[in-house]
Short mmCIF file of C-alpha atoms and ligand atoms in Angstrom, two decimals:
data_model
loop_
_atom_site.label_atom_id
_atom_site.label_comp_id
_atom_site.label_asym_id
_atom_site.label_seq_id
_atom_site.Cartn_x
_atom_site.Cartn_y
_atom_site.Cartn_z
CA MET A 14 6.90 -11.45 -15.00
CA ASN A 15 8.11 -15.10 -14.33
CA THR A 16 11.56 -13.85 -13.93
CA LYS A 17 10.90 -11.21 -11.03
CA LEU A 18 8.05 -13.77 -9.22
CA GLN A 19 10.50 -17.18 -9.70
CA PRO A 20 12.94 -15.83 -6.69
CA ILE A 21 9.92 -14.75 -4.59
CA PHE A 22 8.36 -18.31 -5.21
CA ASP A 23 11.66 -19.83 -4.51
CA THR A 24 11.97 -18.12 -0.88
CA HIS A 25 8.93 -19.62 0.24
CA LYS A 26 8.73 -22.46 -1.53
CA GLY A 27 7.06 -25.27 1.04
CA LYS A 28 6.65 -23.04 3.47
CA ASP A 29 2.90 -22.88 5.18
CA GLY A 30 0.97 -19.96 4.93
CA ALA A 31 3.17 -18.92 2.01
CA LEU A 32 0.18 -16.48 0.53
CA LEU A 33 0.62 -13.42 2.03
CA PRO A 34 4.30 -13.37 2.12
CA ILE A 35 4.49 -13.92 -1.43
CA LEU A 36 2.20 -10.97 -1.97
CA HIS A 37 3.91 -8.87 0.35
CA ASP A 38 7.22 -9.40 -1.23
CA ILE A 39 5.37 -9.23 -4.96
CA GLN A 40 4.20 -5.72 -3.62
CA HIS A 41 7.60 -4.87 -2.38
CA ALA A 42 9.12 -5.73 -5.74
CA LEU A 43 6.84 -4.10 -8.26
CA GLY A 44 4.54 -1.85 -6.11
CA TYR A 45 1.71 -3.73 -6.70
CA VAL A 46 0.37 -7.05 -7.55
CA PRO A 47 -0.41 -7.53 -11.09
CA GLU A 48 -3.57 -9.14 -12.18
CA GLU A 49 -0.77 -11.61 -14.48
CA ALA A 50 0.55 -12.42 -11.18
CA VAL A 51 -2.75 -14.18 -9.91
CA PRO A 52 -2.63 -17.46 -11.78
CA LEU A 53 1.13 -17.90 -11.61
CA ILE A 54 0.64 -17.51 -7.65
CA ALA A 55 -2.44 -19.95 -7.87
CA LYS A 56 -0.23 -23.03 -9.61
CA GLN A 57 2.72 -22.29 -7.33
CA LEU A 58 0.45 -22.63 -4.08
CA ASN A 59 -1.69 -25.33 -5.73
CA LEU A 60 -4.78 -22.78 -4.88
CA SER A 61 -7.32 -21.61 -7.13
CA ARG A 62 -7.35 -18.26 -8.91
CA ALA A 63 -10.49 -16.95 -6.98
CA GLU A 64 -8.68 -17.97 -3.73
CA VAL A 65 -5.55 -16.30 -4.50
CA HIS A 66 -7.87 -13.13 -5.53
CA GLY A 67 -9.80 -13.67 -2.76
CA VAL A 68 -6.96 -12.57 -0.62
CA ILE A 69 -5.91 -9.99 -2.72
CA THR A 70 -8.93 -7.98 -2.71
CA TYR A 71 -9.50 -8.81 0.82
CA TYR A 72 -6.65 -6.93 1.83
CA HIS A 73 -6.92 -3.40 1.27
CA HIS A 74 -2.89 -3.35 1.45
CA PHE A 75 -2.71 -4.87 -1.66
CA ARG A 76 -2.53 -2.65 -4.55
CA GLN A 77 -3.74 -4.27 -8.04
CA THR A 78 -2.72 -1.43 -10.43
CA PRO A 79 0.94 0.43 -10.46
CA PRO A 80 1.00 3.01 -7.71
CA GLY A 81 1.99 7.09 -8.52
CA LYS A 82 5.64 8.28 -7.78
CA HIS A 83 5.03 8.66 -4.37
CA VAL A 84 2.42 6.66 -2.12
CA VAL A 85 1.19 8.51 0.68
CA GLN A 86 -0.75 6.38 3.27
CA LEU A 87 -3.32 8.50 6.07
CA CYS A 88 -4.49 6.92 9.24
CA CYS A 89 -8.01 6.55 9.18
CA ALA A 90 -8.44 4.58 12.19
CA GLU A 91 -10.05 5.86 15.11
CA ALA A 92 -7.70 7.84 17.30
CA CYS A 93 -6.74 9.81 14.12
CA GLN A 94 -10.24 10.31 13.41
CA ALA A 95 -10.33 11.71 16.68
CA ASN A 96 -7.73 14.23 15.74
CA GLY A 97 -9.15 15.17 12.42
CA SER A 98 -8.17 12.95 10.16
CA GLU A 99 -10.95 12.85 8.04
CA ALA A 100 -10.56 16.69 7.32
CA LEU A 101 -7.05 15.77 6.61
CA ALA A 102 -8.01 13.18 4.01
CA ALA A 103 -10.58 15.28 2.02
CA HIS A 104 -8.09 18.19 2.07
CA ALA A 105 -5.69 15.74 0.62
CA ALA A 106 -7.33 14.22 -1.97
CA LYS A 107 -8.13 17.98 -3.28
CA ARG A 108 -4.19 18.66 -2.93
CA LEU A 109 -3.45 15.52 -4.60
CA GLN A 110 -5.90 15.95 -7.67
CA GLY A 111 -4.02 15.27 -10.80
CA ALA A 112 -0.52 14.75 -9.18
CA ASP A 113 1.30 11.37 -9.45
CA VAL A 114 0.87 10.34 -5.62
CA THR A 115 -1.23 7.33 -4.71
CA LEU A 116 -2.76 8.20 -1.33
CA GLU A 117 -4.53 5.08 0.43
CA PRO A 118 -6.30 4.92 3.74
CA VAL A 119 -4.52 2.82 5.93
CA TYR A 120 -5.88 1.84 9.86
CA CYS A 121 -3.13 2.37 12.11
CA LEU A 122 0.64 3.48 11.84
CA GLY A 123 1.49 3.15 15.67
CA LEU A 124 1.15 6.76 16.26
CA CYS A 125 -2.38 6.89 18.09
CA SER A 126 -1.91 9.79 20.47
CA ILE A 127 0.02 12.13 18.50
CA GLY A 128 -2.24 11.70 15.05
CA PRO A 129 -3.44 12.36 12.31
CA ALA A 130 -0.55 10.02 11.18
CA VAL A 131 0.85 9.74 7.74
CA LEU A 132 3.59 7.47 6.35
CA ILE A 133 4.99 8.23 2.95
CA GLY A 134 6.71 5.77 1.19
CA GLU A 135 7.84 2.67 3.10
CA ASP A 136 9.45 4.49 6.10
CA GLU A 137 8.55 8.38 6.15
CA LEU A 138 6.31 8.67 9.18
CA HIS A 139 4.92 11.85 10.57
CA ALA A 140 2.43 12.86 13.25
CA HIS A 141 0.32 15.84 14.36
CA VAL A 142 -0.47 16.55 10.42
CA THR A 143 -2.62 19.26 9.72
CA PRO A 144 -3.60 20.40 6.56
CA GLN A 145 -0.80 22.76 6.22
CA LYS A 146 1.70 20.74 7.39
CA PHE A 147 0.85 18.08 4.47
CA ASP A 148 1.14 20.42 2.15
CA ALA A 149 4.67 21.91 3.01
CA LEU A 150 5.47 17.37 3.29
CA MET A 151 3.88 17.55 -0.39
CA ASN A 152 5.89 20.49 -1.38
CA GLY A 153 9.06 18.91 -0.06
CA LEU A 154 8.57 16.22 -2.41
CA GLY A 155 8.20 18.57 -5.18
CA VAL A 156 4.44 17.62 -5.86
CA LYS A 157 2.93 20.40 -7.66
CA LYS A 158 -0.27 21.89 -6.73
S1 FES B 202 -5.04 5.49 15.08
FE1 FES B 202 -3.81 6.62 13.81
S2 FES B 202 -1.87 5.72 14.08
FE2 FES B 202 -3.19 4.60 15.38
#
């Protein structure tokens, strides 16, 4: 753990407001922010464990468990809701039952006028995602029904 975190700590050493950038970098490196990282981050930034834990749990973005093979983020913000994201989320949850996929809500992907919007992985954005299109995307990833 320490060997993966130390370069991240070194990058942000002495900078103001380093907690969020460090958490982002850890999640980018490991896929999540492990519980055992909390005391190390706290020590590094001279914060309490509770302060670090509070920030991790406040932001939905930070995962506390390892993600599945694929991460699918579905926009649940207002404009996408108006275009059917709630029905899509229900469909997606059913479609992905038992699959090694982490399905997460996200609040705006910048495609508000052409939602519902879905982000697969870190950079594969899709607009106008219907349940049928969602299934096609999952089939394309090799996610079994
Ligand atoms: S509201 Fe869904 S992309 Fe902005």
